[in-house]
Coordinates of C-alpha atoms in Angstrom, one line a residue:
X1 CA -3.2 -25.5 2.2
X2 CA 0.4 -24.7 1.4
X3 CA 0.3 -21.8 -1.1
X4 CA 4.0 -21.3 -1.4
X5 CA 4.2 -23.0 -4.8
X6 CA 1.5 -20.6 -6.2
X7 CA 3.4 -17.7 -4.7
X8 CA 6.6 -18.9 -6.5
X9 CA 4.8 -19.1 -9.8
X10 CA 3.4 -15.6 -9.5
X11 CA 6.8 -14.2 -8.6
X12 CA 8.5 -16.1 -11.4
X13 CA 6.0 -14.8 -14.0
X14 CA 6.4 -11.2 -12.7
X15 CA 10.2 -11.4 -12.7
X16 CA 10.9 -13.2 -15.9
X17 CA 12.4 -11.8 -19.1
X18 CA 15.2 -10.0 -17.2
X19 CA 13.0 -8.2 -14.7
X20 CA 14.9 -9.6 -11.8
X21 CA 17.8 -7.3 -12.7
X22 CA 15.6 -4.3 -13.7
X23 CA 12.9 -4.4 -11.1
X24 CA 13.2 -7.1 -8.3
X25 CA 16.8 -7.4 -7.3
X26 CA 17.8 -10.0 -4.8
X27 CA 14.8 -10.0 -2.4
X28 CA 13.2 -13.2 -3.6
X29 CA 14.6 -15.8 -1.0
X30 CA 13.6 -13.6 2.0
X31 CA 10.3 -12.7 0.4
X32 CA 9.4 -16.4 -0.1
X33 CA 10.1 -17.1 3.6
X34 CA 8.0 -14.0 4.6
X35 CA 5.1 -15.3 2.5
X36 CA 5.2 -18.7 4.2
X37 CA 4.7 -16.8 7.5
X38 CA 1.8 -14.7 6.2
X39 CA -0.8 -17.2 5.1
X40 CA -3.3 -17.7 7.9
X41 CA -6.2 -19.4 6.1
X42 CA -7.1 -21.5 3.1
X43 CA -7.7 -18.5 0.8
X44 CA -4.8 -17.2 -1.1
X45 CA -3.9 -13.7 0.2
X46 CA -3.5 -10.5 -1.9
X47 CA 0.2 -9.6 -2.6
X48 CA 1.8 -6.2 -3.1
X49 CA 5.3 -6.0 -4.5
X50 CA 6.8 -2.7 -3.5
X51 CA 9.5 -1.6 -6.0
X52 CA 11.7 1.6 -5.9
X53 CA 11.9 3.5 -9.2
X54 CA 15.5 4.6 -8.9
X55 CA 18.7 3.1 -7.6
X56 CA 19.5 -0.6 -7.0
X57 CA 16.5 -2.8 -7.6
X58 CA 14.9 -4.5 -4.7
X59 CA 11.4 -5.2 -3.4
X60 CA 9.5 -5.4 -0.2
X61 CA 6.5 -7.7 0.2
X62 CA 3.1 -6.9 1.6
X63 CA 0.7 -9.8 2.2
X64 CA -3.0 -8.9 2.8
X65 CA -5.7 -11.1 4.2
X66 CA -9.3 -10.2 3.5
X67 CA -11.8 -10.2 6.3
X68 CA -14.3 -12.1 4.1
X69 CA -11.8 -15.1 4.0
X70 CA -11.9 -15.5 7.8
X71 CA -14.6 -16.7 10.2
X72 CA -14.9 -15.9 13.9
X73 CA -14.5 -19.5 14.8
X74 CA -11.0 -19.8 13.2
X75 CA -7.9 -20.2 15.3
X76 CA -4.6 -18.6 14.3
X77 CA -0.9 -19.4 14.9
X78 CA 2.0 -17.0 15.2
X79 CA 3.9 -19.0 12.6
X80 CA 1.4 -18.1 9.8
X81 CA 0.5 -14.6 11.0
X82 CA 3.9 -12.9 11.2
X83 CA 3.6 -13.3 15.0
X84 CA 0.3 -11.4 15.1
X85 CA -2.1 -14.3 15.9
X86 CA -4.0 -12.2 18.4
X87 CA -4.5 -9.4 15.9
X88 CA -5.9 -11.9 13.3
X89 CA -8.3 -13.4 15.9
X90 CA -9.6 -9.8 16.7
X91 CA -9.8 -8.9 13.0
X92 CA -12.0 -12.0 12.2
X93 CA -14.6 -10.6 14.6
X94 CA -14.8 -7.0 13.2
X95 CA -17.5 -5.6 10.8
X96 CA -16.1 -2.5 9.2
X97 CA -12.6 -3.8 8.3
X98 CA -11.5 -4.9 4.9
X99 CA -7.9 -6.3 5.1
X100 CA -5.1 -7.0 7.5
X101 CA -1.7 -6.5 5.9
X102 CA 1.7 -7.9 7.0
X103 CA 4.5 -5.8 5.5
X104 CA 8.0 -7.3 5.3
X105 CA 11.0 -5.1 4.7
X106 CA 12.8 -7.9 3.0
X107 CA 14.5 -5.7 0.4
X108 CA 15.1 -2.3 2.0
X109 CA 15.9 -3.4 5.5
X110 CA 16.1 -7.2 5.7
X111 CA 13.8 -7.2 8.7
X112 CA 12.8 -10.5 10.2
X113 CA 9.4 -9.4 11.6
X114 CA 6.7 -7.5 9.7
X115 CA 4.9 -4.3 10.2
X116 CA 1.1 -4.6 10.4
X117 CA -1.6 -2.4 8.9
X118 CA -5.4 -2.4 9.1
X119 CA -7.4 -1.4 6.0
X120 CA -11.0 -0.2 6.6
X121 CA -14.0 -0.4 4.3
X122 CA -15.8 2.3 6.1
X123 CA -15.1 4.8 9.0
X124 CA -15.3 3.2 12.4
X125 CA -13.0 5.0 14.9
X126 CA -13.7 2.5 17.7
X127 CA -12.5 -0.5 15.6
X128 CA -9.5 1.2 14.0
X129 CA -8.4 2.5 17.5
X130 CA -8.8 -1.0 19.0
X131 CA -6.4 -2.3 16.4
X132 CA -3.5 -0.5 18.1
X133 CA -4.3 -2.1 21.4
X134 CA -4.4 -5.6 20.0
X135 CA -1.0 -5.1 18.3
X136 CA 0.6 -3.9 21.5
X137 CA 0.5 -0.2 20.7
X138 CA -2.2 1.1 23.1
X139 CA -0.1 4.2 23.8
X140 CA -0.6 5.3 20.2
X141 CA -4.4 5.4 20.4
X142 CA -4.7 9.0 21.7
X143 CA -2.5 10.5 19.0
X144 CA -4.2 8.4 16.3
X145 CA -7.7 9.5 17.4
X146 CA -6.6 13.1 17.7
X147 CA -5.3 12.9 14.1
X148 CA -8.4 11.3 12.7
X149 CA -10.7 13.8 14.3
X150 CA -8.8 16.7 12.8
X151 CA -9.1 15.4 9.2
X152 CA -10.7 17.7 6.7
X153 CA -14.4 17.0 5.9
X154 CA -14.7 14.4 3.2
X155 CA -11.4 12.6 3.9
X156 CA -11.6 8.9 4.8
X157 CA -8.9 7.4 7.0
X158 CA -8.7 4.0 5.1
X159 CA -5.5 2.6 6.6
X160 CA -3.7 2.6 10.0
X161 CA -0.4 0.9 10.5
X162 CA 2.4 0.4 13.0
X163 CA 6.0 -0.3 12.1
X164 CA 7.9 -1.9 15.0
X165 CA 11.1 -2.0 13.0
X166 CA 11.1 1.7 12.2
X167 CA 11.8 4.1 15.1
X168 CA 11.2 7.1 12.9
X169 CA 7.7 6.1 11.8
X170 CA 5.8 4.2 14.4
X171 CA 2.2 5.1 13.3
X172 CA 1.0 5.7 9.8
X173 CA -2.4 6.7 8.5
X174 CA -3.5 6.8 4.8
X175 CA -6.4 9.1 3.8
X176 CA -8.5 9.2 0.7
X177 CA -9.9 12.7 -0.1
X178 CA -13.3 12.5 -1.7
X179 CA -13.6 13.1 -5.5
X180 CA -14.8 16.7 -5.0
X181 CA -11.8 17.4 -2.7
X182 CA -9.4 15.9 -5.3
X183 CA -10.9 18.1 -8.0
X184 CA -10.6 21.1 -5.8
X185 CA -6.9 20.4 -5.0
X186 CA -6.2 20.1 -8.7
X187 CA -7.6 23.6 -9.2
X188 CA -6.5 25.4 -6.1
X189 CA -3.1 25.1 -4.4
X190 CA -4.5 27.2 -1.5
X191 CA -7.1 24.6 -0.6
X192 CA -4.6 21.8 -0.6
X193 CA -2.3 23.8 1.5
X194 CA -5.1 24.6 3.9
X195 CA -6.1 21.0 4.4
X196 CA -2.5 19.8 4.9
X197 CA -2.2 22.4 7.6
X198 CA -5.4 21.1 9.2
X199 CA -3.7 17.7 9.8
X200 CA -0.7 19.4 11.5
X201 CA 1.7 20.4 8.8
X202 CA 2.9 24.0 9.6
X203 CA 4.3 24.6 6.1
X204 CA 3.8 22.0 3.4
X205 CA 6.1 23.8 0.9
X206 CA 5.5 24.9 -2.7
X207 CA 7.2 21.9 -4.3
X208 CA 5.1 19.3 -2.4
X209 CA 1.9 21.2 -3.0
X210 CA 2.5 21.7 -6.7
X211 CA 3.5 18.1 -7.3
X212 CA 0.5 16.8 -5.3
X213 CA -1.6 19.0 -7.5
X214 CA -0.2 17.3 -10.6
X215 CA -1.1 13.9 -9.1
X216 CA -4.6 15.1 -8.2
X217 CA -5.1 16.2 -11.8
X218 CA -4.7 12.7 -13.1
X219 CA -7.9 10.5 -13.8
X220 CA -6.8 8.2 -10.9
X221 CA -7.7 8.1 -7.2
X222 CA -5.4 10.4 -5.2
X223 CA -4.4 9.3 -1.7
X224 CA -2.3 10.9 1.1
X225 CA -0.3 9.1 3.7
X226 CA 1.1 10.5 6.9
X227 CA 3.3 9.6 9.8
X228 CA 1.5 10.6 13.0
X229 CA 3.2 12.0 16.0
X230 CA 2.2 11.2 19.6
X231 CA 0.2 14.5 19.8
X232 CA -1.8 13.6 16.7
X233 CA -0.1 15.7 14.0
X234 CA 1.4 14.8 10.7
X235 CA 5.2 14.9 10.8
X236 CA 7.4 16.3 8.0
X237 CA 7.3 13.1 5.9
X238 CA 4.3 12.9 3.5
X239 CA 3.4 10.5 0.7
X240 CA 0.9 10.7 -2.1
X241 CA -0.2 8.0 -4.4
X242 CA -2.4 7.4 -7.4
X243 CA -4.2 4.1 -8.0
X244 CA -4.5 2.4 -11.3
X245 CA -7.3 0.0 -10.1
X246 CA -9.1 -1.5 -13.1
X247 CA -12.9 -1.6 -12.9
X248 CA -13.0 -5.3 -13.8
X249 CA -10.4 -8.1 -13.7
X250 CA -10.5 -8.2 -17.6
X251 CA -9.3 -4.6 -17.7
X252 CA -6.1 -5.2 -15.8
X253 CA -3.9 -4.9 -18.9
X254 CA -5.4 -1.4 -19.5
X255 CA -4.9 -0.2 -15.9
X256 CA -1.3 1.1 -16.5
X257 CA -0.1 1.9 -20.0
X258 CA 3.0 4.2 -20.2
X259 CA 2.2 4.8 -23.9
X260 CA -1.5 5.5 -23.3
X261 CA -3.5 7.0 -20.4
X262 CA -0.6 7.1 -18.0
X263 CA 1.9 8.5 -20.4
X264 CA 1.8 12.1 -19.0
X265 CA 2.1 10.8 -15.5
X266 CA 5.2 8.7 -16.4
X267 CA 6.8 11.7 -18.1
X268 CA 6.1 13.9 -15.1
X269 CA 7.6 11.6 -12.5
X270 CA 10.7 11.2 -14.7
X271 CA 11.0 15.0 -15.1
X272 CA 11.0 15.3 -11.3
X273 CA 14.1 13.0 -11.2
X274 CA 12.3 10.3 -9.3
X275 CA 12.3 7.4 -11.8
X276 CA 14.3 5.9 -14.5
X277 CA 13.4 3.6 -17.5
X278 CA 12.1 0.9 -15.2
X279 CA 8.9 2.9 -15.0
X280 CA 8.3 2.0 -18.6
X281 CA 8.8 -1.7 -17.8
X282 CA 5.9 -1.9 -15.3
X283 CA 3.3 -2.7 -17.9
X284 CA 5.3 -5.8 -19.0
X285 CA 4.6 -7.3 -15.5
X286 CA 0.9 -7.5 -16.2
X287 CA -0.5 -11.1 -16.6
X288 CA -3.5 -13.2 -16.1
X289 CA -2.9 -17.0 -16.3
X290 CA -4.6 -20.1 -15.2
X291 CA -2.7 -22.7 -13.1
X292 CA -3.6 -25.9 -11.3
X293 CA -2.6 -27.0 -7.8
X294 CA -3.7 -30.5 -7.0
X295 CA -7.4 -30.7 -7.8
X296 CA -7.9 -27.0 -7.8
X297 CA -7.5 -24.4 -10.5
X298 CA -6.5 -20.8 -9.9
X299 CA -6.4 -17.6 -12.0
X300 CA -3.0 -16.0 -11.3
X301 CA -2.7 -12.3 -11.9
X302 CA -0.4 -9.3 -11.5
X303 CA -0.6 -5.7 -12.5
X304 CA 0.7 -2.2 -11.5
X305 CA -1.8 -0.9 -8.9
X306 CA -0.3 2.4 -7.8
X307 CA 2.6 4.7 -7.7
X308 CA 3.6 6.6 -4.5
X309 CA 5.8 9.6 -4.1
X310 CA 7.3 10.7 -0.8
X311 CA 8.4 14.1 0.4
X312 CA 10.4 15.2 3.5
X313 CA 10.4 18.8 4.6
X314 CA 8.5 19.6 1.5
X315 CA 11.1 18.1 -0.9
X316 CA 10.7 14.9 -3.0
X317 CA 12.9 12.0 -1.8
X318 CA 11.7 8.9 -3.7
X319 CA 9.0 7.2 -5.7
X320 CA 7.9 3.6 -5.7
X321 CA 5.6 1.4 -7.7
X322 CA 3.3 -1.3 -6.2
X323 CA 2.3 -4.4 -8.1
X324 CA -0.8 -6.1 -7.0
X325 CA -0.9 -9.9 -7.5
X326 CA -2.9 -12.9 -6.3
X327 CA -4.7 -16.2 -7.2
X328 CA -8.4 -16.5 -7.5

């Protein structure tokens, strides 16, 4: 099924009421084309719109396919998998994987081929390592495995990705510290500093540590993302995010409210000089609407899912918001 019309409706609803100028910029035509090349099956994929919170508006598009929407007997074409048909075939046979994501730098870089990331639902080093082989990055396996084995106890490496268009960040790993670790980081800077050093950061820096602590103190899930070197260490660029995932679809409108539960976080990020008034506009993007395509009916939705802050050499460099959208 051609889902491009549903995609266009979702984007139009998200970007209406002047939000093209405030949030989305001029990425739409390339993003539509990217979506067309990222729909490998007859289940509508999950969408992430990645938006900067300062500077000129633009967005990058991430298209995620769930493992549960694929079957091992399916065949895949490069034209609908971003050129990664072999990776999708492999993915459809795995057991501990959750999603395969194609990430298109349509706004920030104008790339014509996507990065690819594997999202895990539980730890399985053999499967996540094999991912790098099937995407043509077998040389990255040793460094990736070294990095995962040095993770602090209680961390879950939920995401592994490779970025062929970015020479400065070829392998990326995202980790979720357990709830007890997050609480400990919120209380004790020394514990957070210790665990960052465990993954290879010689000196995280006071600013990075204190700002990560503020994120860990929120009621939201705290995650850390690293670029991994060939010898299995985190380099000097680190990201941290908080997720506003609602417990049920009906709670999407409550997941991000800059005048409510997220007010303190919004004010904090602005005080760090990482966001302008567009951070207040994010709640307006939330919607849940029914639409029909042929004989089928779909529930279209969009909501702010998480905010990510990035540091380099211990200093903050930018912040981004991610909108999650889809059709069920």
